[in-house]
Each structure stands twice: as structure tokens, then as C-alpha cells.
Amino acid sequence: NLTPGAQYHVDASALLSPGMSGAAKIVSSTTDGLIAQSMFYFRNSAGSIEGMYGSQSISANSGVKTSSWNLFLNMQNWLRVFNTTNTAQSVTVTTFLNGASAQHTVSLPPKTGTDIGLHNAPFNTTPNSFGLMTVSGNGLSTEMLRLKNTGSGGVDFIFPLAVR
């Protein structure tokens, strides 16, 4: 129970295996009674933080959602998709570039997620380009992450984008 204006921190990474990600369901007895955020940290081999980003809570919904991808500056674009339902889902991701489109379908078991690299095949994206993308399915929670690595394999910067 939280009193008005109170906050509570959960170390979710302590509940997961190293390198894994997951989702949390947050329920309030009051409509619009909670604000939830999640912070992600990238550490170097010495344990120091070299990059981080914060994500706002995302309500799961169905239908087609849209965002953009951008591969300038040697960035990677990761679409994080989580199936919040109790049934397997077929998730369709479509990218658009210069009037052409590429489509890929991913199967997600119940209550699981995956990170899809839009900078990789089969999306027909190319370095130093940008475009739109859609993702469709039922009961999905989605987020786009733009990541730029350092030349030595570390994280230069990363930031989340909404997929709506």
C-alpha cells in the first residue's frame, strides 16, 4: 500500500537472470492512481555506469502502432515487444523506406517478449537512412530503443521512443 504522494522502488533486475528482461504488471485501486517508470543501466567491465535510460509505463493495447526508425550515426534500433496476453500472438512488424516496405512476423508465446533489431535483415533498412514502422498484434506493450555503441563495444547513448 502506498500513501498519497509516496513512492516505492523495486530492483526488478534482482528477480531476473543476468542479461534478461521482462515486464511487470502494476495495478492501482484508484483509476490513474500510479505513475510507473523503469530505469535501465549499462555497465562497463569495471562496474561503472556508462549509459542509462528511463522508460515510462506503457499500457498494453491491440491494433496497429506506429513509430520511426533512424540508422544515421551508426545507430541500432531495437523494437521491444511484449505479449501481455495468456495466448500466443503473431506480431507483424513492417518497415517503410523510399516507398518500399518489408514485413516480418514474429510468434510470441504468452507473457513473453523479444527485442527485434530493425537495423538487421529482413527489414530492408540501410545505414544512414530513416523511415516509419508499424507493429500489429493483440495485447502488446511496445517501445523503440535507439542505441549508439562506442567504437570499443560500449554504449555511447540510448533513448526510448513511444510506439503508438
Short mmCIF file of N, CA and C in Angstrom, two decimals, residues 21-105:
data_model
loop_
_atom_site.label_atom_id
_atom_site.label_comp_id
_atom_site.label_asym_id
_atom_site.label_seq_id
_atom_site.Cartn_x
_atom_site.Cartn_y
_atom_site.Cartn_z
N SER A 21 15.43 -9.60 -19.73
CA SER A 21 14.48 -8.52 -19.49
C SER A 21 13.11 -9.13 -19.31
N GLY A 22 12.19 -8.33 -18.80
CA GLY A 22 10.84 -8.82 -18.55
C GLY A 22 9.88 -7.67 -18.47
N ALA A 23 8.71 -7.93 -17.96
CA ALA A 23 7.68 -6.91 -17.80
C ALA A 23 7.04 -7.09 -16.44
N ALA A 24 6.47 -6.02 -15.95
CA ALA A 24 5.77 -6.05 -14.67
C ALA A 24 4.36 -5.51 -14.87
N LYS A 25 3.41 -6.11 -14.23
CA LYS A 25 2.04 -5.62 -14.26
C LYS A 25 1.81 -4.83 -12.98
N ILE A 26 1.35 -3.60 -13.14
CA ILE A 26 1.14 -2.72 -12.00
C ILE A 26 -0.35 -2.38 -11.95
N VAL A 27 -0.97 -2.60 -10.79
CA VAL A 27 -2.41 -2.39 -10.63
C VAL A 27 -2.65 -1.42 -9.49
N SER A 28 -3.55 -0.47 -9.72
CA SER A 28 -3.92 0.50 -8.70
C SER A 28 -5.39 0.36 -8.38
N SER A 29 -5.73 0.56 -7.11
CA SER A 29 -7.14 0.52 -6.72
C SER A 29 -7.85 1.82 -7.13
N THR A 30 -7.08 2.82 -7.54
CA THR A 30 -7.62 4.10 -7.99
C THR A 30 -7.29 4.29 -9.46
N THR A 31 -8.28 4.64 -10.27
CA THR A 31 -8.03 4.90 -11.68
C THR A 31 -7.01 6.02 -11.82
N ASP A 32 -6.00 5.79 -12.65
CA ASP A 32 -4.92 6.76 -12.86
C ASP A 32 -4.23 7.14 -11.55
N GLY A 33 -4.15 6.18 -10.62
CA GLY A 33 -3.58 6.47 -9.31
C GLY A 33 -2.08 6.29 -9.20
N LEU A 34 -1.43 5.74 -10.24
CA LEU A 34 0.00 5.47 -10.16
C LEU A 34 0.74 5.99 -11.38
N ILE A 35 1.97 6.37 -11.16
CA ILE A 35 2.92 6.68 -12.23
C ILE A 35 4.05 5.68 -12.07
N ALA A 36 4.40 4.99 -13.14
CA ALA A 36 5.47 3.99 -13.05
C ALA A 36 6.55 4.32 -14.08
N GLN A 37 7.78 4.15 -13.66
CA GLN A 37 8.93 4.34 -14.53
C GLN A 37 9.90 3.21 -14.28
N SER A 38 10.69 2.90 -15.30
CA SER A 38 11.71 1.87 -15.16
C SER A 38 13.03 2.44 -15.67
N MET A 39 14.08 2.26 -14.92
CA MET A 39 15.40 2.76 -15.29
C MET A 39 16.28 1.57 -15.68
N PHE A 40 17.05 1.75 -16.75
CA PHE A 40 17.93 0.70 -17.27
C PHE A 40 19.36 1.24 -17.27
N TYR A 41 20.28 0.43 -16.81
CA TYR A 41 21.67 0.85 -16.69
C TYR A 41 22.58 -0.09 -17.49
N PHE A 42 23.54 0.50 -18.19
CA PHE A 42 24.55 -0.26 -18.92
C PHE A 42 25.87 -0.04 -18.20
N ARG A 43 26.48 -1.11 -17.78
CA ARG A 43 27.72 -1.01 -17.01
C ARG A 43 28.90 -1.54 -17.82
N ASN A 44 30.06 -0.96 -17.59
CA ASN A 44 31.26 -1.45 -18.26
C ASN A 44 31.86 -2.59 -17.44
N SER A 45 32.98 -3.13 -17.87
CA SER A 45 33.58 -4.29 -17.21
C SER A 45 34.03 -3.98 -15.79
N ALA A 46 34.25 -2.70 -15.46
CA ALA A 46 34.64 -2.31 -14.10
C ALA A 46 33.43 -2.10 -13.20
N GLY A 47 32.23 -2.17 -13.78
CA GLY A 47 31.01 -1.99 -13.00
C GLY A 47 30.48 -0.57 -12.99
N SER A 48 31.20 0.37 -13.63
CA SER A 48 30.73 1.75 -13.69
C SER A 48 29.61 1.90 -14.71
N ILE A 49 28.69 2.81 -14.45
CA ILE A 49 27.60 3.08 -15.39
C ILE A 49 28.15 3.88 -16.56
N GLU A 50 27.95 3.36 -17.77
CA GLU A 50 28.40 4.09 -18.96
C GLU A 50 27.22 4.61 -19.77
N GLY A 51 26.03 4.15 -19.48
CA GLY A 51 24.84 4.62 -20.17
C GLY A 51 23.60 4.20 -19.40
N MET A 52 22.53 4.93 -19.60
CA MET A 52 21.26 4.58 -18.95
C MET A 52 20.12 5.27 -19.69
N TYR A 53 18.93 4.75 -19.49
CA TYR A 53 17.73 5.40 -20.00
C TYR A 53 16.57 5.05 -19.09
N GLY A 54 15.53 5.87 -19.17
CA GLY A 54 14.33 5.62 -18.39
C GLY A 54 13.13 5.46 -19.30
N SER A 55 12.24 4.55 -18.95
CA SER A 55 11.02 4.31 -19.72
C SER A 55 9.81 4.59 -18.85
N GLN A 56 8.81 5.21 -19.44
CA GLN A 56 7.53 5.41 -18.76
C GLN A 56 6.73 4.12 -18.90
N SER A 57 5.81 3.89 -17.97
CA SER A 57 4.96 2.70 -18.09
C SER A 57 4.15 2.79 -19.38
N ILE A 58 3.90 1.63 -19.96
CA ILE A 58 3.21 1.55 -21.24
C ILE A 58 1.99 0.64 -21.07
N SER A 59 0.84 1.13 -21.42
CA SER A 59 -0.36 0.30 -21.38
C SER A 59 -0.37 -0.62 -22.59
N ALA A 60 -0.72 -1.86 -22.35
CA ALA A 60 -0.83 -2.81 -23.45
C ALA A 60 -2.12 -2.52 -24.21
N ASN A 61 -2.06 -2.65 -25.55
CA ASN A 61 -3.27 -2.50 -26.34
C ASN A 61 -3.13 -3.29 -27.63
N SER A 62 -4.19 -3.30 -28.39
CA SER A 62 -4.23 -4.08 -29.63
C SER A 62 -4.35 -3.16 -30.83
N GLY A 63 -4.10 -3.72 -32.00
CA GLY A 63 -4.22 -2.95 -33.23
C GLY A 63 -2.85 -2.62 -33.80
N VAL A 64 -2.81 -1.58 -34.63
CA VAL A 64 -1.58 -1.16 -35.29
C VAL A 64 -1.00 0.04 -34.56
N LYS A 65 0.29 -0.03 -34.26
CA LYS A 65 1.01 1.07 -33.63
C LYS A 65 2.12 1.51 -34.57
N THR A 66 2.49 2.78 -34.49
CA THR A 66 3.47 3.36 -35.40
C THR A 66 4.59 4.04 -34.63
N SER A 67 5.78 4.00 -35.20
CA SER A 67 6.93 4.75 -34.68
C SER A 67 7.86 5.01 -35.86
N SER A 68 9.04 5.50 -35.57
CA SER A 68 10.03 5.72 -36.61
C SER A 68 11.30 4.97 -36.26
N TRP A 69 12.13 4.74 -37.26
CA TRP A 69 13.45 4.16 -37.06
C TRP A 69 14.45 5.12 -37.71
N ASN A 70 15.69 5.12 -37.20
CA ASN A 70 16.71 6.04 -37.69
C ASN A 70 18.07 5.37 -37.54
N LEU A 71 18.75 5.14 -38.67
CA LEU A 71 20.04 4.45 -38.65
C LEU A 71 21.21 5.38 -38.98
N PHE A 72 20.99 6.69 -38.86
CA PHE A 72 22.11 7.62 -39.02
C PHE A 72 23.03 7.49 -37.81
N LEU A 73 24.27 7.92 -37.94
CA LEU A 73 25.28 7.90 -36.87
C LEU A 73 25.58 6.48 -36.37
N ASN A 74 25.40 5.48 -37.24
CA ASN A 74 25.66 4.07 -36.88
C ASN A 74 24.79 3.58 -35.73
N MET A 75 23.57 4.10 -35.65
CA MET A 75 22.68 3.67 -34.57
C MET A 75 22.06 2.32 -34.88
N GLN A 76 21.69 1.64 -33.80
CA GLN A 76 20.87 0.44 -33.87
C GLN A 76 19.48 0.83 -33.40
N ASN A 77 18.45 0.19 -33.92
CA ASN A 77 17.08 0.43 -33.49
C ASN A 77 16.48 -0.90 -33.07
N TRP A 78 16.09 -0.98 -31.81
CA TRP A 78 15.53 -2.20 -31.24
C TRP A 78 14.07 -1.96 -30.90
N LEU A 79 13.19 -2.78 -31.47
CA LEU A 79 11.78 -2.74 -31.13
C LEU A 79 11.56 -3.77 -30.02
N ARG A 80 11.18 -3.29 -28.86
CA ARG A 80 10.88 -4.19 -27.73
C ARG A 80 9.39 -4.47 -27.77
N VAL A 81 9.04 -5.74 -27.83
CA VAL A 81 7.63 -6.15 -27.91
C VAL A 81 7.38 -7.18 -26.83
N PHE A 82 6.31 -6.98 -26.06
CA PHE A 82 5.93 -7.93 -25.02
C PHE A 82 4.47 -8.31 -25.20
N ASN A 83 4.20 -9.61 -25.23
CA ASN A 83 2.85 -10.16 -25.33
C ASN A 83 2.29 -10.27 -23.92
N THR A 84 1.32 -9.42 -23.59
CA THR A 84 0.76 -9.41 -22.23
C THR A 84 -0.39 -10.40 -22.06
N THR A 85 -0.78 -11.08 -23.15
CA THR A 85 -1.96 -11.94 -23.09
C THR A 85 -1.59 -13.36 -22.63
N ASN A 86 -2.63 -14.14 -22.40
CA ASN A 86 -2.45 -15.54 -21.99
C ASN A 86 -2.45 -16.50 -23.17
N THR A 87 -2.39 -15.96 -24.39
CA THR A 87 -2.35 -16.79 -25.59
C THR A 87 -1.18 -16.38 -26.47
N ALA A 88 -0.73 -17.30 -27.30
CA ALA A 88 0.36 -16.99 -28.24
C ALA A 88 -0.12 -15.93 -29.23
N GLN A 89 0.80 -15.09 -29.66
CA GLN A 89 0.47 -14.00 -30.58
C GLN A 89 1.39 -14.03 -31.79
N SER A 90 0.84 -13.69 -32.94
CA SER A 90 1.64 -13.40 -34.13
C SER A 90 1.75 -11.89 -34.21
N VAL A 91 2.97 -11.39 -34.17
CA VAL A 91 3.23 -9.95 -34.20
C VAL A 91 3.82 -9.63 -35.56
N THR A 92 3.23 -8.68 -36.26
CA THR A 92 3.71 -8.29 -37.58
C THR A 92 4.39 -6.93 -37.50
N VAL A 93 5.65 -6.87 -37.96
CA VAL A 93 6.42 -5.63 -37.99
C VAL A 93 6.66 -5.28 -39.46
N THR A 94 6.33 -4.04 -39.83
CA THR A 94 6.53 -3.57 -41.20
C THR A 94 7.38 -2.31 -41.17
N THR A 95 8.41 -2.26 -41.99
CA THR A 95 9.23 -1.06 -42.13
C THR A 95 8.98 -0.45 -43.50
N PHE A 96 9.13 0.87 -43.57
CA PHE A 96 8.90 1.60 -44.81
C PHE A 96 10.13 2.44 -45.11
N LEU A 97 10.63 2.35 -46.36
CA LEU A 97 11.80 3.12 -46.78
C LEU A 97 11.66 3.44 -48.27
N ASN A 98 11.66 4.72 -48.60
CA ASN A 98 11.62 5.18 -50.00
C ASN A 98 10.50 4.53 -50.80
N GLY A 99 9.32 4.46 -50.23
CA GLY A 99 8.16 3.92 -50.94
C GLY A 99 8.05 2.41 -50.93
N ALA A 100 9.07 1.71 -50.43
CA ALA A 100 9.03 0.24 -50.35
C ALA A 100 8.78 -0.17 -48.90
N SER A 101 8.26 -1.36 -48.73
CA SER A 101 8.01 -1.88 -47.38
C SER A 101 8.57 -3.29 -47.25
N ALA A 102 8.88 -3.65 -46.02
CA ALA A 102 9.32 -5.01 -45.71
C ALA A 102 8.56 -5.46 -44.48
N GLN A 103 8.08 -6.68 -44.51
CA GLN A 103 7.25 -7.18 -43.42
C GLN A 103 7.85 -8.46 -42.84
N HIS A 104 7.74 -8.58 -41.52
CA HIS A 104 8.27 -9.76 -40.82
C HIS A 104 7.31 -10.10 -39.69
N THR A 105 7.04 -11.38 -39.50
CA THR A 105 6.14 -11.82 -38.44
C THR A 105 6.92 -12.62 -37.41
#
